[in-house]
Tab-separated table of C-alpha atoms in Angstrom:
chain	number	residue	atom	x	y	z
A	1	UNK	CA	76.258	-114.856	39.558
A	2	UNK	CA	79.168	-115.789	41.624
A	3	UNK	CA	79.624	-113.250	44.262
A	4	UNK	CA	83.306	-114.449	44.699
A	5	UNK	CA	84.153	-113.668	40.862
A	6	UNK	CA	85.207	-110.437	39.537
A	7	UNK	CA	83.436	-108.643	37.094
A	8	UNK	CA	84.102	-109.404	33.361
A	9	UNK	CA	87.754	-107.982	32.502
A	10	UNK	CA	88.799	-107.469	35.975
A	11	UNK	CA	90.882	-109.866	37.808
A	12	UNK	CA	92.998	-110.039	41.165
A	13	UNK	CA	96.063	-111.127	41.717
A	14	UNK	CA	97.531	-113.154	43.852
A	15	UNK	CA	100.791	-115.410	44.531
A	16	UNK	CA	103.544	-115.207	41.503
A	17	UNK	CA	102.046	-112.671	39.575
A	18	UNK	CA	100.953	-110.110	42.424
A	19	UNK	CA	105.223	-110.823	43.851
A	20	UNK	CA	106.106	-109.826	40.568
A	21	UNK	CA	104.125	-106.310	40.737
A	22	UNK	CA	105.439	-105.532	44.185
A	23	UNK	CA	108.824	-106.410	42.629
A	24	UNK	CA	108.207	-104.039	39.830
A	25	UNK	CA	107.104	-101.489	42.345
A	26	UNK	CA	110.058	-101.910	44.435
A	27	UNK	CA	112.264	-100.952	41.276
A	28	UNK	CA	110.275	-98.136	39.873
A	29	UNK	CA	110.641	-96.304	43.555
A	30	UNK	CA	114.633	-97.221	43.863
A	31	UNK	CA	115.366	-96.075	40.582
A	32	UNK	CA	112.862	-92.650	40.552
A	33	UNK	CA	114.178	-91.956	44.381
A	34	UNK	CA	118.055	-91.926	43.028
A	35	UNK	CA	117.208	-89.312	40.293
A	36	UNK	CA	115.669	-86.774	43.115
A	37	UNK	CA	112.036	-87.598	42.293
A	38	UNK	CA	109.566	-86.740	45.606
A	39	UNK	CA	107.636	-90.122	47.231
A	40	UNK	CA	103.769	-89.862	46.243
A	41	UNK	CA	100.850	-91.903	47.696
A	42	UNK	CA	97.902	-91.188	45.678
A	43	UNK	CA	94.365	-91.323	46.460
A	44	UNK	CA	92.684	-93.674	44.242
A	45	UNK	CA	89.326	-91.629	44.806
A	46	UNK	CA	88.384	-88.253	43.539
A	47	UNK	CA	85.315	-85.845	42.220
A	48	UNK	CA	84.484	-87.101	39.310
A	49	UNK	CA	84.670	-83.662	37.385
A	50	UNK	CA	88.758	-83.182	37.948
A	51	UNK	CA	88.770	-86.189	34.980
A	52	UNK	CA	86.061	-84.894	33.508
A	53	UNK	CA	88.412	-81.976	32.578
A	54	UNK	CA	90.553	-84.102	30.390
A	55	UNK	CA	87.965	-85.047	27.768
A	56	UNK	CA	87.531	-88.880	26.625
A	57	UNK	CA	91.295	-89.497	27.681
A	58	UNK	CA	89.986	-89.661	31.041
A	59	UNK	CA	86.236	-89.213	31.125
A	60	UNK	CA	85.713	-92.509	28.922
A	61	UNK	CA	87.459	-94.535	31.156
A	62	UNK	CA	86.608	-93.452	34.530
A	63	UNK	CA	84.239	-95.296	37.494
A	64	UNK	CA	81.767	-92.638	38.730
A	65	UNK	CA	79.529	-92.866	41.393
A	66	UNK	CA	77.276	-90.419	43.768
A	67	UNK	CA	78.421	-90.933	48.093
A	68	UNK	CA	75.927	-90.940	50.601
A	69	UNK	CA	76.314	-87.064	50.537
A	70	UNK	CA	75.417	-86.568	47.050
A	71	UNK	CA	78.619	-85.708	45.726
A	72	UNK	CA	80.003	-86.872	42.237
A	73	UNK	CA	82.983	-89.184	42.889
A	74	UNK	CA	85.341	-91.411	40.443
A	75	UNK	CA	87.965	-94.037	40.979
A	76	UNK	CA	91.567	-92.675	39.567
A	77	UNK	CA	91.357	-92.522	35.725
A	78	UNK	CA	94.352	-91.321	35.059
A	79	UNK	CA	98.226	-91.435	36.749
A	80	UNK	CA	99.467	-87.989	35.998
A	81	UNK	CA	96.048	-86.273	36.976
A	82	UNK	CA	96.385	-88.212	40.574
A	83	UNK	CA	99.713	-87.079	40.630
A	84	UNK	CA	99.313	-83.351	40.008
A	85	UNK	CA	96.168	-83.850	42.403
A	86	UNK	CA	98.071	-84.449	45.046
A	87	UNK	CA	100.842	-82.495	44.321
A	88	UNK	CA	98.389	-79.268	43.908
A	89	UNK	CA	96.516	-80.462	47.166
A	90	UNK	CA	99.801	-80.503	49.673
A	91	UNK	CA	100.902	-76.656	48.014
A	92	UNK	CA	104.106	-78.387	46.091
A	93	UNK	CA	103.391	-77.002	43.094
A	94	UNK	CA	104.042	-73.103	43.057
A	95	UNK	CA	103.928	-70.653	40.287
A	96	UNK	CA	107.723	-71.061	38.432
A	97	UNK	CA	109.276	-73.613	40.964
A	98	UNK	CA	110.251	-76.681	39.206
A	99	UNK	CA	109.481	-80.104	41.325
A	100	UNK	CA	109.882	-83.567	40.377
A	101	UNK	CA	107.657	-85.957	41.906
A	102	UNK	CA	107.128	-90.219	41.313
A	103	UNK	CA	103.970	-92.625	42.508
A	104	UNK	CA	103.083	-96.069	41.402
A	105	UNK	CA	99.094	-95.104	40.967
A	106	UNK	CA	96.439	-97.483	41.028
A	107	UNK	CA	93.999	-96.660	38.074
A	108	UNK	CA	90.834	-98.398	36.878
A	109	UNK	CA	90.970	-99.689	33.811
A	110	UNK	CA	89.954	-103.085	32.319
A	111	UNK	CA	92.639	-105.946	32.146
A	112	UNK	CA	93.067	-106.923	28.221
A	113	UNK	CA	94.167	-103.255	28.302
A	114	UNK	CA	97.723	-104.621	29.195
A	115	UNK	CA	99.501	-101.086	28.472
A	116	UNK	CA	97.160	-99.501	30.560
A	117	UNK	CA	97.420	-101.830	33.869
A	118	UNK	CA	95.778	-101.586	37.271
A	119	UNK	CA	99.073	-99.862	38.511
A	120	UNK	CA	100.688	-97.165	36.255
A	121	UNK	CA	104.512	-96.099	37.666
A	122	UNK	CA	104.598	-92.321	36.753
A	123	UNK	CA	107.283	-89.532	37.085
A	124	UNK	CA	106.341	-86.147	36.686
A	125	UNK	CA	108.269	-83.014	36.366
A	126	UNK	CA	106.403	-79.699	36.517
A	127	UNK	CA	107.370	-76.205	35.837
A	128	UNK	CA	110.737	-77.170	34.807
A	129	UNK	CA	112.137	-74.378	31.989
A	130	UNK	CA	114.927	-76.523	30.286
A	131	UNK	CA	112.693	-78.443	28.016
A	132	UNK	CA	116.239	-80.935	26.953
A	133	UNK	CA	117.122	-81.591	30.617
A	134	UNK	CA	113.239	-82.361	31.133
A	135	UNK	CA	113.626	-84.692	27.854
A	136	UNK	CA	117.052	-86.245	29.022
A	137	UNK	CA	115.880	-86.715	32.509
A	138	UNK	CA	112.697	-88.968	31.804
A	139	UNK	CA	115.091	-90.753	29.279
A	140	UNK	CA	118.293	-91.477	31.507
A	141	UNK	CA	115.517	-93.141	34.421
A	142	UNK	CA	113.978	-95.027	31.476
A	143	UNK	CA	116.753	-96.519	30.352
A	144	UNK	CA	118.270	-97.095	34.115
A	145	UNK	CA	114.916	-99.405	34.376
A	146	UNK	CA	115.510	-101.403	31.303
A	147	UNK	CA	118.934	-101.583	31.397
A	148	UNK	CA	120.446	-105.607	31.570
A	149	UNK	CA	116.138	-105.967	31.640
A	150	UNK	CA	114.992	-105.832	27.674
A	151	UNK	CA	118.118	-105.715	25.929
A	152	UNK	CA	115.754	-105.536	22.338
A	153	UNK	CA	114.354	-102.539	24.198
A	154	UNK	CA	114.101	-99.185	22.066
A	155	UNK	CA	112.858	-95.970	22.083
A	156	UNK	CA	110.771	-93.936	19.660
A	157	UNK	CA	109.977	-90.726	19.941
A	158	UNK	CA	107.002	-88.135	18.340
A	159	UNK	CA	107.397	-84.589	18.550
A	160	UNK	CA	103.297	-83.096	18.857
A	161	UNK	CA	104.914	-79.870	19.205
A	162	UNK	CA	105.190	-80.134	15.582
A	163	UNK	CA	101.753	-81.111	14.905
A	164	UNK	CA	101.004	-78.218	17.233
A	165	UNK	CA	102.862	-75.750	15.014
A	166	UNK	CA	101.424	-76.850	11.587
A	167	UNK	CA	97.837	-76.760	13.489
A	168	UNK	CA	98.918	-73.248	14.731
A	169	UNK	CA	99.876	-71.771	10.904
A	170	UNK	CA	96.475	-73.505	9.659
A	171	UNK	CA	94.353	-70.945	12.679
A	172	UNK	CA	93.769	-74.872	14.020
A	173	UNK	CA	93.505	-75.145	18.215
A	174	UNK	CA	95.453	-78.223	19.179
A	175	UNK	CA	92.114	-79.761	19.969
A	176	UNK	CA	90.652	-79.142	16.400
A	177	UNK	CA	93.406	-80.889	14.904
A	178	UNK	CA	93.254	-83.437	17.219
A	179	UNK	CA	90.045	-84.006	16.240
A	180	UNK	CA	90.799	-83.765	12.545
A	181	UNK	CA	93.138	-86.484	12.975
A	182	UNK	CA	90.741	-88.364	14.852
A	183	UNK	CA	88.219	-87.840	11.977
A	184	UNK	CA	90.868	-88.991	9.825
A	185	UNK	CA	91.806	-92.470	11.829
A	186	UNK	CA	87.936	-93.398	11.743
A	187	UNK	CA	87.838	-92.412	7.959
A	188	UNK	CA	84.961	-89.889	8.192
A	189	UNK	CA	84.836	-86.722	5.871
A	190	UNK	CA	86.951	-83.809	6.798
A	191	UNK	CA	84.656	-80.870	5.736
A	192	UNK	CA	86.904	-78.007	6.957
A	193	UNK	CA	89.003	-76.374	5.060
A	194	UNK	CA	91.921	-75.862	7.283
A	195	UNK	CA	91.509	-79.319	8.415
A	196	UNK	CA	92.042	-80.702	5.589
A	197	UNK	CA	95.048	-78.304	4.676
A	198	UNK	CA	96.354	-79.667	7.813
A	199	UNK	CA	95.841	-83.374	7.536
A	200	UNK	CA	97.289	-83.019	4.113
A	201	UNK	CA	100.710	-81.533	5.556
A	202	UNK	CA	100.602	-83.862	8.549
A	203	UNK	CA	100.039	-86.621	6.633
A	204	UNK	CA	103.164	-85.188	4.390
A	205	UNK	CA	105.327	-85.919	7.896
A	206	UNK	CA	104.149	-89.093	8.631
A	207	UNK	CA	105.564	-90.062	5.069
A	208	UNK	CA	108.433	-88.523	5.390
A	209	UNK	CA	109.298	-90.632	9.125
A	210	UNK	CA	108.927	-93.675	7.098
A	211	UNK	CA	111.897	-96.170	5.638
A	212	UNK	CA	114.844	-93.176	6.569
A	213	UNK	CA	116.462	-93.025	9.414
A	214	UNK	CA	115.999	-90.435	12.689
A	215	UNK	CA	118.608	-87.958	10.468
A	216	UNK	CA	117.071	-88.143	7.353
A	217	UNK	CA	113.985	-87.622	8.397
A	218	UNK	CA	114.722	-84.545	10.457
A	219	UNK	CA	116.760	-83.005	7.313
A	220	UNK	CA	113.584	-83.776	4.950
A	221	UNK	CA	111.021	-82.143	7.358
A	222	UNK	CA	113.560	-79.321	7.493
A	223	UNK	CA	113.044	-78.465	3.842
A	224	UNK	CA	109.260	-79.526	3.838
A	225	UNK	CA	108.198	-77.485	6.515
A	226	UNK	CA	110.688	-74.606	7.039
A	227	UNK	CA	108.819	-73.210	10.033
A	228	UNK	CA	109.533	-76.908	12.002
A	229	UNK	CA	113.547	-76.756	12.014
A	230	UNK	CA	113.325	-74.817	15.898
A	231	UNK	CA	111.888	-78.357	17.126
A	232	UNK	CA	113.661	-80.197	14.887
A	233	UNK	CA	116.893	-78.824	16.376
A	234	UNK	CA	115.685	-79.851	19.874
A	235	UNK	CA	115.030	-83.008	18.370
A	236	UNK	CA	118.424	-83.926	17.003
A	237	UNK	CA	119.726	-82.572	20.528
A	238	UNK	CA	118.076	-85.023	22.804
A	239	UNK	CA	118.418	-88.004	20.368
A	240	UNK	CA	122.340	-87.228	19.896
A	241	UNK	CA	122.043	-87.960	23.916
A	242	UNK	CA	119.972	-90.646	23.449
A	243	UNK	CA	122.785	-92.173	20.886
A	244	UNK	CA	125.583	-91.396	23.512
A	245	UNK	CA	123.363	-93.334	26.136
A	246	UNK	CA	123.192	-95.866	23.974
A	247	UNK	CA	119.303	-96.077	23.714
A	248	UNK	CA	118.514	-97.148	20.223
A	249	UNK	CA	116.061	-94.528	19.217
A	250	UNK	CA	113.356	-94.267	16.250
A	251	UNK	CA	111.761	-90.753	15.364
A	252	UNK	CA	108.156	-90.256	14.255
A	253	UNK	CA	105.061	-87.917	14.120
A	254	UNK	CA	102.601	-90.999	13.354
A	255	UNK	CA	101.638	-92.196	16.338
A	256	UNK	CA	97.764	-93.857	17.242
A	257	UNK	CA	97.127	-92.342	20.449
A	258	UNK	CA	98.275	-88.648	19.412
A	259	UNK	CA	94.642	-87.469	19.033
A	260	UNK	CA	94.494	-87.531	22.809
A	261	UNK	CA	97.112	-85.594	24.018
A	262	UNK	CA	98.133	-81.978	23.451
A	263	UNK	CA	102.575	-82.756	24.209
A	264	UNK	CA	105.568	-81.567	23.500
A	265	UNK	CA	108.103	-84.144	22.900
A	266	UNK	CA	107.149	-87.439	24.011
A	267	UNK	CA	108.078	-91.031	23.566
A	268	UNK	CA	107.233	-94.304	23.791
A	269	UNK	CA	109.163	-97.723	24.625
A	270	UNK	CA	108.705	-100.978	22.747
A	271	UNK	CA	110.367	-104.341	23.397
A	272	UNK	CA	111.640	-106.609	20.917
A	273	UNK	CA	108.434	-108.147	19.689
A	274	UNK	CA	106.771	-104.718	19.299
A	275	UNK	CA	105.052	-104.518	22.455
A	276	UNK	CA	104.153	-101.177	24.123
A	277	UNK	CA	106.558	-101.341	27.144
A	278	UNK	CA	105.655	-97.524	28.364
A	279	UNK	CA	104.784	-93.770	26.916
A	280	UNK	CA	105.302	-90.265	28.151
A	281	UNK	CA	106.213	-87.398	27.045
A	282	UNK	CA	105.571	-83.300	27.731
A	283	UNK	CA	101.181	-82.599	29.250
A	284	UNK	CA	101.916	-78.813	28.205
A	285	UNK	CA	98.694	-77.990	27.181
A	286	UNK	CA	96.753	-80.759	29.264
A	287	UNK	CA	98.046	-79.682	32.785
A	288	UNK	CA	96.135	-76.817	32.851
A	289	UNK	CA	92.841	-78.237	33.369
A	290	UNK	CA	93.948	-79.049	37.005
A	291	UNK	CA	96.129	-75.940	37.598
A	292	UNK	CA	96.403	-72.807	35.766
A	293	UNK	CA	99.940	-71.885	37.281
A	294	UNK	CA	101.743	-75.143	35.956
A	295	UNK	CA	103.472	-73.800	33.089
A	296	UNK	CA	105.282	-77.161	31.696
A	297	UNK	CA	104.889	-80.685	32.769
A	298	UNK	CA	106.527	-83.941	31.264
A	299	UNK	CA	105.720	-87.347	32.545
A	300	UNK	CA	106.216	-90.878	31.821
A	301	UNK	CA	104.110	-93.954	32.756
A	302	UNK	CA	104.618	-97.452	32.745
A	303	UNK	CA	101.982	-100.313	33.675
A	304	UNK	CA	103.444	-102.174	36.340
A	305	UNK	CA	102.395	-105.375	35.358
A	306	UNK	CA	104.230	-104.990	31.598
A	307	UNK	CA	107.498	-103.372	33.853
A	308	UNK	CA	107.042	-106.712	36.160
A	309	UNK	CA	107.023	-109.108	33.028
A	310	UNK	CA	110.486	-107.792	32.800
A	311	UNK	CA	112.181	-108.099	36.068
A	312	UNK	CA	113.665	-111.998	37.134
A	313	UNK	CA	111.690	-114.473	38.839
A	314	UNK	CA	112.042	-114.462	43.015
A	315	UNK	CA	114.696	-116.311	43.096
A	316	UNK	CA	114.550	-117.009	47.208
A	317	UNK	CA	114.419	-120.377	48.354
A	318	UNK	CA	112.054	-122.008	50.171
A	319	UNK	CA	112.279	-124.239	53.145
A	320	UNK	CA	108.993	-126.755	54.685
A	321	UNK	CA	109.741	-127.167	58.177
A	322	UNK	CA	108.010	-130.557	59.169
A	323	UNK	CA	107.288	-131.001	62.980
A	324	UNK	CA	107.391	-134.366	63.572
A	325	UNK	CA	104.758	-134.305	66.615
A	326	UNK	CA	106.120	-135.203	70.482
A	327	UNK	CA	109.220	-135.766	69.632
A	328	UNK	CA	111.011	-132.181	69.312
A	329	UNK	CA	110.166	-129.307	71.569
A	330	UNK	CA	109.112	-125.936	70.600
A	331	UNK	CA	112.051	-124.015	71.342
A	332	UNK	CA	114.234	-126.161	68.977
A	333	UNK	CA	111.909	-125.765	66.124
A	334	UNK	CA	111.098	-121.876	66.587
A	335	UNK	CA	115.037	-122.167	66.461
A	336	UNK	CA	115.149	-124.020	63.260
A	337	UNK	CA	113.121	-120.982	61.444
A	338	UNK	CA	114.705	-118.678	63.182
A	339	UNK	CA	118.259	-119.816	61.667
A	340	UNK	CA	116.995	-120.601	58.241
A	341	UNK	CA	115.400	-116.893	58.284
A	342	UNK	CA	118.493	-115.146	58.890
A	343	UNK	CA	119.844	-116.467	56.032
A	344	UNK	CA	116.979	-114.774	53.865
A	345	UNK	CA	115.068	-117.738	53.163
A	346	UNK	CA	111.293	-117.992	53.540
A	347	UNK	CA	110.058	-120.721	55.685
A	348	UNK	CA	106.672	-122.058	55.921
A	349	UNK	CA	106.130	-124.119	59.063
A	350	UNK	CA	104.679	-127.118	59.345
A	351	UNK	CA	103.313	-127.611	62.876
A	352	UNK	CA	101.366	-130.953	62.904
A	353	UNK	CA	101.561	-132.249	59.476
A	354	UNK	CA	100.499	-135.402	58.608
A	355	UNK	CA	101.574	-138.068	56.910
A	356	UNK	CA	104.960	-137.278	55.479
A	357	UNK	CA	104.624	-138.812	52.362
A	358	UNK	CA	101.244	-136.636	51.390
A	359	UNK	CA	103.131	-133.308	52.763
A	360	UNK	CA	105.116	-133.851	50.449
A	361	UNK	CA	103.290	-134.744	47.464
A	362	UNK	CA	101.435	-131.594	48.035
A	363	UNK	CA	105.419	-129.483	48.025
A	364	UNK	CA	106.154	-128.004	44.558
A	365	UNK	CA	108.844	-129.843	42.990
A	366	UNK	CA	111.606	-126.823	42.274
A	367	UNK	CA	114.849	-126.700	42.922
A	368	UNK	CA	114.553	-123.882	44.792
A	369	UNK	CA	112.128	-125.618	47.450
A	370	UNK	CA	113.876	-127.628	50.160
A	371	UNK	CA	111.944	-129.434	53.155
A	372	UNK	CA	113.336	-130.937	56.415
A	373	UNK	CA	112.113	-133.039	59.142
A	374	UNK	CA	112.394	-131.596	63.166
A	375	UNK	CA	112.436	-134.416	65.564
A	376	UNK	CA	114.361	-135.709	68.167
A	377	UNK	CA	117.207	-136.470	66.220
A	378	UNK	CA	117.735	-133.114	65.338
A	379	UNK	CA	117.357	-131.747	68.176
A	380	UNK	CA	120.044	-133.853	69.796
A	381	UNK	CA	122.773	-133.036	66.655
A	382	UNK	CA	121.567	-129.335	66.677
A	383	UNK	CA	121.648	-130.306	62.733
A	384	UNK	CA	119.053	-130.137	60.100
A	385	UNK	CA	119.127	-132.224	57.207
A	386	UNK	CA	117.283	-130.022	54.022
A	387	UNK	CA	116.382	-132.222	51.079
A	388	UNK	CA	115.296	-130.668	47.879
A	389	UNK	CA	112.096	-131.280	46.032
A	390	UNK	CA	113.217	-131.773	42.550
A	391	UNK	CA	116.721	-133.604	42.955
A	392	UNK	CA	116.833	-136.667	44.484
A	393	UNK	CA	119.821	-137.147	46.762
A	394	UNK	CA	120.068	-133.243	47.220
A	395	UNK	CA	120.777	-132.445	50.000
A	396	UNK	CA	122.206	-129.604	52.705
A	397	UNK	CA	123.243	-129.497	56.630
A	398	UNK	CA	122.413	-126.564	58.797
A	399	UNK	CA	123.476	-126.003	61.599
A	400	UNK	CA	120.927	-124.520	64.798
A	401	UNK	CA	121.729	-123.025	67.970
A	402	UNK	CA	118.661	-122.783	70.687
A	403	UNK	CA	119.659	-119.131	72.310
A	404	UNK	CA	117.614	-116.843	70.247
A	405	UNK	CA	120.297	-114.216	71.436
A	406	UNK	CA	123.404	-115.582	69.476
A	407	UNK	CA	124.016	-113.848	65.543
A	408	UNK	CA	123.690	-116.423	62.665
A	409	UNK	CA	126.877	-118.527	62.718
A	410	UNK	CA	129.415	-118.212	59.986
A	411	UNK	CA	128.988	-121.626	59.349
A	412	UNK	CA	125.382	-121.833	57.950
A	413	UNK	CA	125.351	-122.172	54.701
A	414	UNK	CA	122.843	-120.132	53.060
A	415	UNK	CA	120.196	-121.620	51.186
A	416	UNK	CA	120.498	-119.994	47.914
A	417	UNK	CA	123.369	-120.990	46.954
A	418	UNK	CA	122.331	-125.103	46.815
A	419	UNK	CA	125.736	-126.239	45.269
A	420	UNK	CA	127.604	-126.062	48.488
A	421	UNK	CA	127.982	-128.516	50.613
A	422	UNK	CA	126.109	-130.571	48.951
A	423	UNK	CA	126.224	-134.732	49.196
């Protein structure tokens, strides 16, 4: 066994791919911090039993282990229960007071579970009574991060309030029908009466959410299911907003993970080709297991490295600073950097490099990687040459003053924009 691999299905990140998370990151907090939503830093260890709580959508998934003090711990299983962890832990969560709170949350789950990254960005709001604004709120911040992002981007939603309700008039708990429908999924026999009077009728939904549109299907269900037409008329509320926003917007109650959750209205985003881009939706029932007070709770999630896939490449340039050895001094080349810098370009300094020829076979050839030589010449012009990697001929001045007090001249030209100036 290697002992510098990773264990089968894990993998770390590093360069491109690890920029593009903190990238991701980076967005998730700007756009969460301009709806209100409070800063969380999350733990990514706790006693193993506050997952155990949630059944196998936690329990199944979680990293356990005993500390030297014999207690039961477990890596974070699950966003939302870190979040209302800490939340409960610091006293922000109080019987009735509504609070709104955001963390990207490092979870442990295995990679090919792309949906389900190593980082899920999650808002929460708990305890908040208008169940529309709640609705509207996680909708409005999804479709702030997607916006100009995933333009095939859409939105479907599944109201488990209503399979709560038919569960309800069969004398069903939430988690016997979810367990009926789980039955169902694997195809195993559905002794129970009621459970099978409710698959029947919930199977009578999913039909009816097929080939119709969001207000077809909400008038059919109305006539099926007579008791349904209070959450249908929430329904057609928040996706009238939806259609205002702009969000294109599918409704259905068949949905593969529903088994696992006991939720209001939730929803879940799919790009273009299909793929799961994020989920969320209202943890009524869930919630409680951590805290008995928290009346409501919606929340939304998003794995970080999907969100990332999303955002554009870095697009800073990058300048090699070669040292030609003896024949600049320091003070000039510290200079060099510093200039370049303050122009927001990343520099990577070479301080004795070799031969110039292998330096730069060893440079990426983009056009958004530039390299110039630091001698004596340039030192006496106060002028460095950059050449880029990829275009021959390419080229750009830059101008360097030696007092490290002076402001970047208005006459640098900043790297990234390479079609100035050029010769």
């Amino acid at each position: 066994m290697d002992a510098w691999a990773t264990p089968r299905g894990f993998a770390d990140d590093v360069g491109p791919v690890a920029a593009g998370i903190f990238r991701a990151e980076a967005e998730f907090r700007s756009v969460v911090s301009s709806f209100g939503f409070l800063p969380v830093q999350v733990s990514p260890v706790g006693y193993a039993a506050t997952f155990e709580q949630f059944g196998t959508a936690a329990a199944g998934r979680i990293f356990s282990f005993a500390d030297f003090g014999g207690r039961e711990l477990a890596l974070t299983a699950d966003s939302l229960v870190g979040v209302l962890r800490a939340l409960a832990g610091v006293g922000a969560l109080r019987h009735g007071r509504p609070v709104r709170a955001a963390a990207c949350v490092p979870v442990a789950r295995y990679r090919h579970k792309r949906r389900r990254g190593w980082t899920q960005a999650v808002a929460a709001l708990c305890n908040e009574q208008d169940e529309v604004g709640a609705d509207l709120t996680l909708l409005r911040l999804w479709t702030t991060l997607l916006d100009g992002r995933a333009p095939g981007a859409g939105f479907r939603y599944c109201d488990f309030s209503m399979i709560d309700k038919l569960a309800e008039d069969e004398r069903l708990s939430p988690v016997q029908a979810r367990n009926a429908m789980h039955q169902a999924r694997k195809q195993q026999a559905v002794d129970d009466q009621s459970a099978a009077s409710f698959l029947r009728r919930y199977q009578k939904l999913v039909g009816l959410c097929r080939g119709s549109d969001a207000k077809q299907t909400l008038a059919a269900i109305d006539c099926a299911e007579p008791l349904l037409r209070s959450r249908t008329s929430h329904v057609r509320q928040v996706l009238g907003a939806a259609g205002e926003l702009g969000a294109a917007t599918a409704f259905s109650v068949d949905w593969p993970r529903a088994t696992e959750y006991c939720a209001g209205l939730s929803f879940t985003v799919h790009d273009a080709d299909g793929r799961m881009l994020g989920d969320g939706g209202g943890y009524h029932h869930v919630v409680r297991a951590v805290r008995e007070d928290i009346e409501t709770c919606w929340s939304t999630a998003v794995s970080i490295e999907l969100l990332a896939e999303l955002l554009p490449a870095d697009s800073t340039e990058q300048v090699h600073l070669l040292r030609v050895h003896g024949s600049a001094d320091l003070s000039f080349f510290l200079s060099a950097a510093r200039e370049l810098r303050a122009c927001g370009t990343q520099v990577i300094e070479h301080w004795r490099p070799g031969r110039i020829g292998r330096e730069l076979k060893r440079m990426p050839s983009d056009e958004m990687v530039w390299f110039a030589l630091v001698g004596e010449r340039e030192q006496t012009s106060g002028v460095l040459t950059l050449q880029n990697t990829a275009v021959v001929g390419r080229t750009r001045q830059v101008q360097v003053r030696t007092s490290p007090s002076d402001q970047p001249a208005s006459h640098v030209v900043a790297p990234r924009h390479p079609e100035r100036n050029e010769v």
